[in-house]
Amino acid sequence: MPPVLPLVASHLTGPHLVLDPLVEADAAELGRVLMQPELYAHGYVMHHRPLDADDALAMARGFVHASVPTGSGQGRTPYAIRLGVDTDLAPAGTFVGTSSLGDFHTERESAHLGWTLYDSRFWSSFVNPEAKLLLLTHAFEDLGYGRVKIQTDLLNTRSQAAIAKLGATREGVLRRHVPREDGTFRDTVVFSITIEDWPRVKEGLQARISAD
């Protein structure tokens, strides 16, 4: 089918998670995540560490008010990720973090999965594979895209390992790609998953979630 351009995020549910559009009411909880110093210990430096709670709230609102997708490679649809069930880590309804699908290019059948932030309590848990499974399933099977890019800072070795564990293919490094908030330039490591890869990747993600 021809790729569909989503103007807003969809309601997605998994065994442990519920994903819904990121809205203004989520900003305070996202702001608290942005305040965690652990986020900045592995190269997450595209923006500055918040100076205080008010600064974090303003940054969170920037995530909420993302530009609308155009179909020619701009804009994104941000998601709020919450626990859908009680877990050993936290009760149902707990805000886990955010992620987005964006940069939709309908002619090229390509999209970008990124802008991801998780509360550090949920690192190395079921959260990342399940959230990625839900978003990738939506991109490939509901929206009809043929390629999904996932990228990160070369400094962020933790993120690179997590992306590789998803089953994505590392394509290379875009040197001096984009400026960071501090004025330095980021080398960007690019991974991708194509529709041909998707059955293998999906099976691997489902196995990881079942193991948890």
Coordinates of N, CA and C in Angstrom, one line a residue:
M1 N 0.8 -1.2 0.0 CA 0.0 0.0 0.0 C 0.9 1.2 0.0
P2 N 0.4 2.4 -0.5 CA 1.2 3.6 -0.5 C 1.3 4.1 1.0
P3 N 2.5 4.6 1.3 CA 2.7 5.1 2.7 C 1.6 6.1 3.1
V4 N 1.2 6.0 4.4 CA 0.2 6.9 4.9 C 1.0 7.9 5.8
L5 N 0.6 9.2 5.7 CA 1.2 10.3 6.5 C 0.4 10.5 7.7
P6 N 0.9 10.1 8.9 CA 0.2 10.4 10.2 C 0.4 11.8 10.6
L7 N -0.7 12.5 10.9 CA -0.6 13.9 11.4 C -0.5 13.9 12.9
V8 N -1.0 12.9 13.6 CA -0.9 12.7 15.0 C -0.5 11.3 15.4
A9 N 0.0 11.1 16.6 CA 0.4 9.8 17.0 C -0.8 8.9 17.2
S10 N -0.6 7.6 17.2 CA -1.7 6.7 17.3 C -1.7 6.1 18.7
H11 N -2.8 5.4 19.1 CA -2.9 4.7 20.3 C -2.4 3.3 20.1
L12 N -1.3 2.9 20.8 CA -0.6 1.6 20.6 C -0.5 0.9 21.9
T13 N -0.8 -0.4 21.9 CA -0.7 -1.1 23.2 C 0.1 -2.4 23.0
G14 N 0.8 -2.7 24.1 CA 1.6 -4.0 24.1 C 1.3 -4.7 25.4
P15 N 2.1 -5.7 25.7 CA 1.9 -6.5 26.9 C 2.1 -5.7 28.2
H16 N 3.0 -4.7 28.1 CA 3.3 -3.9 29.3 C 3.1 -2.4 29.1
L17 N 3.0 -1.9 27.9 CA 3.1 -0.5 27.6 C 1.9 0.0 26.9
V18 N 1.6 1.3 27.1 CA 0.6 2.0 26.3 C 1.2 3.2 25.8
L19 N 1.1 3.4 24.4 CA 1.7 4.6 23.8 C 0.5 5.5 23.3
D20 N 0.5 6.7 23.6 CA -0.5 7.7 23.1 C 0.2 9.0 22.7
P21 N -0.6 9.9 22.0 CA 0.1 11.1 21.6 C 0.6 11.9 22.9
L22 N 1.8 12.4 22.7 CA 2.4 13.3 23.8 C 1.7 14.6 23.8
V23 N 1.1 15.0 24.9 CA 0.3 16.2 25.0 C 0.8 17.1 26.1
E24 N 0.2 18.3 26.2 CA 0.7 19.3 27.2 C 0.6 18.7 28.6
A25 N -0.4 17.9 28.9 CA -0.5 17.3 30.2 C 0.6 16.4 30.6
D26 N 1.4 15.9 29.6 CA 2.5 15.1 29.9 C 3.8 15.8 30.2
A27 N 3.8 17.1 30.0 CA 5.0 17.9 30.0 C 5.7 17.9 31.3
A28 N 4.9 18.0 32.4 CA 5.6 18.0 33.8 C 6.3 16.7 34.0
E29 N 5.7 15.6 33.7 CA 6.4 14.3 33.9 C 7.6 14.1 33.0
L30 N 7.5 14.6 31.8 CA 8.7 14.5 30.9 C 9.8 15.5 31.4
G31 N 9.4 16.6 31.9 CA 10.4 17.5 32.5 C 11.1 16.9 33.6
R32 N 10.5 16.1 34.5 CA 11.2 15.4 35.5 C 12.2 14.4 35.0
V33 N 11.8 13.7 33.9 CA 12.8 12.8 33.3 C 14.0 13.6 32.7
L34 N 13.7 14.7 32.1 CA 14.8 15.5 31.6 C 15.8 16.0 32.6
M35 N 15.3 16.1 33.9 CA 16.2 16.5 35.0 C 17.2 15.4 35.4
Q36 N 17.0 14.2 35.0 CA 17.8 13.1 35.5 C 19.3 13.2 34.9
P37 N 20.3 13.3 35.8 CA 21.6 13.5 35.3 C 22.1 12.3 34.5
E38 N 21.6 11.1 34.7 CA 22.0 9.9 34.0 C 21.8 10.1 32.5
L39 N 20.9 10.9 32.0 CA 20.6 11.1 30.6 C 21.8 11.7 29.9
Y40 N 22.6 12.4 30.6 CA 23.6 13.2 30.0 C 25.0 12.6 30.2
A41 N 25.0 11.4 30.8 CA 26.3 10.7 31.0 C 26.8 9.9 29.9
H42 N 26.0 9.7 28.8 CA 26.4 8.9 27.7 C 26.3 9.6 26.4
G43 N 26.4 10.9 26.4 CA 26.5 11.6 25.1 C 25.2 12.2 24.6
Y44 N 24.2 12.2 25.5 CA 22.9 12.9 25.0 C 23.1 14.4 25.2
V45 N 23.7 15.0 24.2 CA 24.1 16.4 24.3 C 23.5 17.3 23.2
M46 N 22.5 16.8 22.5 CA 21.9 17.7 21.5 C 21.2 18.9 22.1
H47 N 20.9 18.8 23.4 CA 20.4 20.0 24.1 C 21.1 20.1 25.4
H48 N 21.0 21.2 26.1 CA 21.7 21.4 27.4 C 20.9 20.6 28.5
R49 N 21.7 20.3 29.5 CA 21.0 19.8 30.7 C 20.2 20.9 31.4
P50 N 18.9 20.7 31.7 CA 18.1 21.8 32.3 C 18.8 22.5 33.5
L51 N 18.6 23.8 33.5 CA 19.2 24.5 34.6 C 18.3 24.3 35.9
D52 N 17.0 24.2 35.8 CA 16.1 24.0 36.9 C 14.8 23.4 36.4
A53 N 13.9 23.2 37.3 CA 12.6 22.6 36.9 C 11.9 23.4 35.8
D54 N 11.9 24.7 35.9 CA 11.2 25.5 34.9 C 11.8 25.4 33.6
D55 N 13.1 25.3 33.5 CA 13.8 25.1 32.2 C 13.5 23.7 31.7
A56 N 13.4 22.7 32.5 CA 13.1 21.3 32.1 C 11.7 21.3 31.5
L57 N 10.7 22.0 32.2 CA 9.4 22.1 31.7 C 9.3 22.7 30.3
A58 N 10.0 23.8 30.1 CA 10.0 24.5 28.8 C 10.6 23.6 27.8
M59 N 11.6 22.8 28.1 CA 12.2 21.9 27.1 C 11.2 20.8 26.8
A60 N 10.5 20.3 27.8 CA 9.5 19.2 27.6 C 8.3 19.7 26.7
R61 N 8.0 21.0 26.9 CA 6.9 21.5 26.0 C 7.4 21.6 24.6
G62 N 8.7 21.8 24.4 CA 9.2 21.7 23.0 C 9.0 20.4 22.4
F63 N 9.2 19.3 23.2 CA 8.9 18.0 22.6 C 7.4 17.8 22.3
V64 N 6.5 18.3 23.1 CA 5.1 18.2 22.9 C 4.7 18.9 21.6
H65 N 5.2 20.1 21.4 CA 4.8 20.9 20.3 C 5.7 20.7 19.1
A66 N 5.8 19.5 18.7 CA 6.6 19.1 17.5 C 5.9 19.6 16.2
S67 N 6.7 19.9 15.2 CA 6.1 20.3 13.9 C 5.4 19.2 13.3
V68 N 4.3 19.5 12.6 CA 3.4 18.5 11.9 C 4.2 17.9 10.7
P69 N 4.1 16.6 10.5 CA 4.8 16.0 9.4 C 4.3 16.5 8.0
T70 N 5.2 16.7 7.1 CA 4.8 17.2 5.8 C 4.8 16.2 4.7
G71 N 5.4 15.1 4.9 CA 5.5 14.0 3.8 C 6.7 14.2 3.0
S72 N 7.5 15.2 3.2 CA 8.7 15.4 2.4 C 9.9 15.4 3.2
G73 N 9.8 14.8 4.4 CA 11.0 14.6 5.3 C 11.1 15.5 6.5
Q74 N 10.0 16.2 6.8 CA 10.0 17.1 8.0 C 8.9 16.7 8.9
G75 N 9.0 17.1 10.2 CA 8.0 17.0 11.2 C 8.0 15.6 11.8
R76 N 7.3 15.5 12.9 CA 7.2 14.2 13.6 C 6.0 14.1 14.5
T77 N 5.6 12.9 14.9 CA 4.5 12.6 15.8 C 5.1 12.0 17.1
P78 N 5.0 12.8 18.2 CA 5.6 12.3 19.4 C 4.6 11.5 20.3
Y79 N 5.2 10.5 21.0 CA 4.4 9.6 21.8 C 4.8 9.8 23.3
A80 N 3.8 9.6 24.1 CA 4.0 9.4 25.6 C 3.9 7.9 25.8
I81 N 4.9 7.4 26.5 CA 5.0 6.0 26.8 C 4.7 5.8 28.3
R82 N 3.7 5.0 28.6 CA 3.3 4.7 30.0 C 3.2 3.2 30.2
L83 N 3.4 2.8 31.5 CA 3.1 1.4 31.8 C 1.6 1.1 31.7
G84 N 1.2 0.0 31.1 CA -0.2 -0.3 31.0 C -0.6 -1.3 32.0
V85 N 0.4 -1.9 32.8 CA 0.1 -2.9 33.8 C 1.1 -2.6 35.0
D86 N 0.7 -3.1 36.1 CA 1.7 -3.0 37.3 C 2.9 -3.9 37.0
T87 N 4.1 -3.4 37.3 CA 5.3 -4.1 37.2 C 6.1 -4.0 38.5
D88 N 7.2 -4.8 38.5 CA 8.1 -4.7 39.7 C 8.7 -3.3 39.8
L89 N 8.8 -2.6 38.6 CA 9.5 -1.3 38.6 C 8.6 -0.2 39.0
A90 N 7.3 -0.3 38.7 CA 6.4 0.8 38.9 C 5.0 0.4 38.6
P91 N 4.0 1.1 39.1 CA 2.6 0.7 38.9 C 2.1 1.2 37.5
A92 N 1.0 0.6 37.1 CA 0.3 1.0 35.8 C 0.1 2.5 35.8
G93 N 0.2 3.1 34.6 CA 0.0 4.5 34.5 C 1.3 5.4 34.6
T94 N 2.4 4.7 35.1 CA 3.6 5.5 35.3 C 4.2 6.0 33.9
F95 N 4.6 7.2 33.9 CA 5.2 7.8 32.7 C 6.6 7.2 32.6
V96 N 6.9 6.6 31.4 CA 8.2 5.9 31.2 C 9.1 6.8 30.4
G97 N 8.5 7.6 29.4 CA 9.4 8.4 28.6 C 8.6 8.8 27.3
T98 N 9.4 9.1 26.3 CA 8.8 9.5 25.0 C 9.7 9.0 23.8
S99 N 9.0 8.8 22.7 CA 9.7 8.5 21.5 C 8.8 9.1 20.3
S100 N 9.4 9.2 19.1 CA 8.6 9.8 18.0 C 8.9 9.0 16.7
L101 N 7.9 9.0 15.9 CA 8.1 8.7 14.4 C 8.1 10.0 13.7
G102 N 9.0 10.2 12.7 CA 9.0 11.5 12.0 C 9.8 11.4 10.8
D103 N 10.1 12.6 10.2 CA 10.8 12.7 8.9 C 10.2 11.8 7.8
F104 N 8.9 11.7 7.8 CA 8.2 10.9 6.9 C 8.4 11.4 5.5
H105 N 8.9 10.6 4.6 CA 9.0 10.9 3.2 C 8.2 9.9 2.4
T106 N 7.0 10.3 2.0 CA 6.1 9.3 1.4 C 6.6 8.8 0.0
E107 N 7.2 9.6 -0.8 CA 7.7 9.2 -2.1 C 8.8 8.1 -1.9
R108 N 9.7 8.4 -0.9 CA 10.8 7.4 -0.7 C 10.4 6.3 0.3
E109 N 9.2 6.4 0.8 CA 8.7 5.3 1.7 C 9.6 5.2 3.0
S110 N 10.1 6.3 3.5 CA 11.1 6.3 4.6 C 10.6 7.1 5.7
A111 N 11.0 6.7 6.9 CA 10.7 7.4 8.2 C 11.8 7.3 9.1
H112 N 11.7 8.0 10.2 CA 12.8 8.0 11.2 C 12.1 7.7 12.6
L113 N 12.7 6.8 13.3 CA 12.3 6.5 14.7 C 13.3 7.0 15.6
G114 N 13.0 8.0 16.5 CA 14.0 8.6 17.3 C 13.4 9.6 18.4
W115 N 14.2 10.6 18.8 CA 13.8 11.5 19.8 C 13.3 10.8 21.1
T116 N 14.1 9.8 21.4 CA 13.7 8.8 22.5 C 14.4 9.2 23.8
L117 N 13.6 9.3 24.8 CA 14.1 9.5 26.2 C 13.3 8.6 27.1
Y118 N 14.0 7.9 28.0 CA 13.4 7.0 29.0 C 13.9 7.4 30.4
D119 N 12.9 7.3 31.3 CA 13.3 7.4 32.7 C 14.4 6.4 33.0
S120 N 15.4 6.7 33.7 CA 16.6 5.8 33.8 C 16.2 4.6 34.6
R121 N 15.1 4.6 35.4 CA 14.7 3.4 36.1 C 14.4 2.2 35.2
F122 N 14.0 2.6 33.9 CA 13.6 1.6 33.0 C 14.6 1.2 31.9
W123 N 15.8 1.7 32.1 CA 16.9 1.3 31.2 C 17.1 -0.2 31.4
S124 N 17.5 -0.9 30.3 CA 17.9 -2.3 30.3 C 16.7 -3.2 30.8
S125 N 15.5 -2.7 30.5 CA 14.3 -3.5 30.8 C 13.5 -3.8 29.5
F126 N 12.3 -4.3 29.7 CA 11.4 -4.6 28.6 C 11.0 -3.4 27.8
V127 N 11.2 -2.2 28.4 CA 10.6 -1.0 27.8 C 11.1 -0.7 26.4
N128 N 12.4 -0.6 26.2 CA 12.9 -0.3 24.8 C 12.5 -1.3 23.8
P129 N 12.7 -2.6 23.9 CA 12.3 -3.5 22.9 C 10.8 -3.5 22.6
E130 N 10.0 -3.3 23.7 CA 8.5 -3.3 23.5 C 8.1 -2.0 22.8
A131 N 8.6 -0.9 23.2 CA 8.2 0.4 22.6 C 8.7 0.4 21.1
K132 N 9.9 -0.1 20.8 CA 10.3 -0.2 19.4 C 9.5 -1.1 18.6
L133 N 9.1 -2.3 19.2 CA 8.2 -3.2 18.5 C 6.9 -2.5 18.1
L134 N 6.3 -1.8 19.0 CA 5.0 -1.2 18.7 C 5.2 -0.1 17.7
L135 N 6.2 0.7 17.7 CA 6.4 1.8 16.8 C 6.8 1.3 15.4
L136 N 7.7 0.3 15.4 CA 8.1 -0.3 14.1 C 7.0 -1.0 13.4
T137 N 6.2 -1.8 14.2 CA 5.0 -2.4 13.6 C 4.0 -1.4 13.0
H138 N 3.9 -0.3 13.7 CA 3.0 0.8 13.2 C 3.5 1.3 11.9
A139 N 4.9 1.6 11.9 CA 5.5 2.2 10.7 C 5.4 1.3 9.5
F140 N 5.7 0.0 9.7 CA 5.8 -0.9 8.6 C 4.4 -1.5 8.2
E141 N 3.6 -1.9 9.2 CA 2.4 -2.6 8.9 C 1.2 -1.8 8.8
D142 N 1.1 -0.7 9.6 CA -0.1 0.2 9.5 C 0.1 1.3 8.5
L143 N 1.3 1.9 8.5 CA 1.5 3.1 7.7 C 2.1 2.8 6.3
G144 N 2.7 1.6 6.2 CA 3.2 1.2 4.9 C 4.6 1.7 4.5
Y145 N 5.5 2.0 5.4 CA 6.8 2.5 5.1 C 7.7 1.3 4.8
G146 N 8.8 1.6 4.0 CA 9.7 0.5 3.6 C 11.0 0.6 4.3
R147 N 11.3 1.7 4.9 CA 12.6 1.9 5.6 C 12.4 2.8 6.8
V148 N 13.0 2.4 7.9 CA 13.0 3.2 9.1 C 14.4 3.5 9.6
K149 N 14.8 4.7 9.7 CA 16.1 5.1 10.2 C 16.1 5.3 11.7
I150 N 17.2 4.8 12.3 CA 17.4 5.1 13.8 C 18.8 5.6 13.9
Q151 N 19.1 6.7 14.6 CA 20.4 7.2 14.6 C 20.7 7.8 16.0
T152 N 22.0 8.0 16.3 CA 22.4 8.5 17.6 C 23.8 9.1 17.4
D153 N 24.2 9.8 18.5 CA 25.5 10.5 18.6 C 26.6 9.4 18.7
L154 N 27.7 9.6 18.0 CA 28.8 8.7 18.0 C 29.3 8.6 19.5
L155 N 29.1 9.7 20.3 CA 29.6 9.6 21.7 C 28.7 8.7 22.5
N156 N 27.5 8.5 22.1 CA 26.5 7.7 22.9 C 26.6 6.2 22.6
T157 N 27.6 5.6 23.2 CA 27.9 4.2 22.9 C 26.8 3.3 23.5
R158 N 26.2 3.8 24.6 CA 25.1 3.0 25.2 C 23.9 2.9 24.2
S159 N 23.6 4.0 23.6 CA 22.5 4.0 22.6 C 22.8 3.2 21.4
Q160 N 24.0 3.3 20.9 CA 24.4 2.5 19.8 C 24.3 1.0 20.0
A161 N 24.6 0.5 21.2 CA 24.5 -0.9 21.6 C 23.0 -1.3 21.6
A162 N 22.2 -0.4 22.2 CA 20.7 -0.7 22.2 C 20.1 -0.8 20.9
I163 N 20.5 0.1 19.9 CA 20.0 0.1 18.6 C 20.4 -1.2 17.9
A164 N 21.7 -1.5 18.0 CA 22.2 -2.8 17.4 C 21.5 -4.0 17.9
K165 N 21.2 -4.0 19.2 CA 20.5 -5.1 19.8 C 19.1 -5.3 19.3
L166 N 18.5 -4.2 18.7 CA 17.2 -4.3 18.1 C 17.2 -5.2 16.8
G167 N 18.4 -5.3 16.2 CA 18.5 -6.0 15.0 C 18.7 -5.0 13.8
A168 N 18.8 -3.7 14.1 CA 19.0 -2.8 13.0 C 20.4 -2.9 12.4
T169 N 20.6 -2.5 11.1 CA 21.8 -2.6 10.4 C 22.6 -1.2 10.6
R170 N 23.8 -1.3 11.0 CA 24.6 -0.1 11.1 C 25.1 0.3 9.7
E171 N 24.7 1.5 9.2 CA 25.1 1.9 7.9 C 26.3 2.7 7.8
G172 N 26.7 3.5 8.8 CA 27.9 4.3 8.8 C 27.7 5.5 9.6
V173 N 28.7 6.4 9.5 CA 28.8 7.6 10.3 C 28.7 8.8 9.4
L174 N 27.8 9.8 9.7 CA 27.8 11.1 9.1 C 28.7 12.0 9.9
R175 N 29.8 12.3 9.4 CA 30.8 13.1 10.2 C 30.4 14.6 10.2
R176 N 30.6 15.2 11.3 CA 30.3 16.7 11.5 C 28.9 17.0 11.0
H177 N 28.0 16.2 11.4 CA 26.6 16.2 10.8 C 25.8 17.3 11.2
V178 N 25.6 17.5 12.5 CA 24.7 18.5 13.0 C 25.3 19.2 14.3
P179 N 25.0 20.5 14.5 CA 25.6 21.1 15.7 C 24.8 20.7 16.9
R180 N 25.6 20.5 18.0 CA 25.0 20.2 19.3 C 24.7 21.6 19.9
E181 N 24.0 21.5 21.0 CA 23.6 22.7 21.7 C 24.8 23.5 22.2
D182 N 25.9 22.8 22.6 CA 27.0 23.5 23.1 C 28.0 24.1 22.0
G183 N 27.6 24.0 20.8 CA 28.4 24.5 19.7 C 29.3 23.6 19.0
T184 N 29.5 22.4 19.6 CA 30.3 21.4 18.9 C 29.5 20.7 17.9
F185 N 30.1 19.9 17.0 CA 29.4 19.2 16.0 C 29.3 17.7 16.3
R186 N 28.2 17.2 16.0 CA 27.9 15.7 16.3 C 28.3 14.9 15.1
D187 N 29.0 13.8 15.3 CA 29.1 12.7 14.3 C 27.9 11.8 14.6
T188 N 27.1 11.5 13.6 CA 25.9 10.7 13.7 C 26.1 9.3 13.2
V189 N 25.8 8.3 14.0 CA 25.8 6.9 13.6 C 24.4 6.6 13.1
V190 N 24.3 6.1 11.9 CA 23.0 5.8 11.3 C 22.8 4.3 11.2
F191 N 21.7 3.9 11.6 CA 21.2 2.5 11.5 C 19.9 2.5 10.7
S192 N 19.5 1.4 10.2 CA 18.2 1.3 9.5 C 17.7 -0.1 9.6
I193 N 16.3 -0.2 9.5 CA 15.6 -1.4 9.3 C 14.7 -1.2 8.1
T194 N 14.8 -2.2 7.2 CA 14.0 -2.1 6.0 C 12.8 -3.1 6.1
I195 N 11.9 -3.0 5.1 CA 10.8 -3.9 5.1 C 11.2 -5.4 4.9
E196 N 12.3 -5.6 4.2 CA 12.9 -6.9 4.0 C 13.5 -7.4 5.3
D197 N 14.0 -6.5 6.2 CA 14.6 -6.9 7.5 C 13.5 -7.2 8.5
W198 N 12.3 -6.6 8.3 CA 11.3 -6.5 9.4 C 10.9 -7.9 9.9
P199 N 10.6 -8.9 9.2 CA 10.2 -10.2 9.8 C 11.2 -10.7 10.8
R200 N 12.5 -10.6 10.4 CA 13.6 -11.1 11.4 C 13.6 -10.2 12.6
V201 N 13.6 -8.9 12.4 CA 13.7 -7.9 13.5 C 12.5 -8.1 14.5
K202 N 11.3 -8.2 13.9 CA 10.1 -8.4 14.6 C 10.1 -9.7 15.5
E203 N 10.6 -10.7 14.9 CA 10.7 -12.0 15.6 C 11.6 -11.9 16.8
G204 N 12.7 -11.2 16.6 CA 13.7 -11.0 17.7 C 13.2 -10.2 18.8
L205 N 12.5 -9.1 18.5 CA 11.9 -8.2 19.5 C 10.8 -9.0 20.3
Q206 N 10.0 -9.8 19.6 CA 8.9 -10.5 20.3 C 9.6 -11.5 21.2
A207 N 10.7 -12.2 20.8 CA 11.3 -13.1 21.7 C 11.9 -12.4 22.9
R208 N 12.5 -11.2 22.8 CA 13.0 -10.5 23.9 C 11.9 -10.2 24.9
I209 N 10.8 -9.7 24.4 CA 9.7 -9.3 25.3 C 9.1 -10.6 26.0
S210 N 9.0 -11.7 25.3 CA 8.5 -12.9 25.9 C 9.4 -13.4 27.0
A211 N 10.7 -13.2 26.8 CA 11.7 -13.7 27.8 C 11.6 -12.9 29.1
D212 N 11.2 -11.6 29.0 CA 11.0 -10.7 30.2 C 9.7 -11.1 30.9

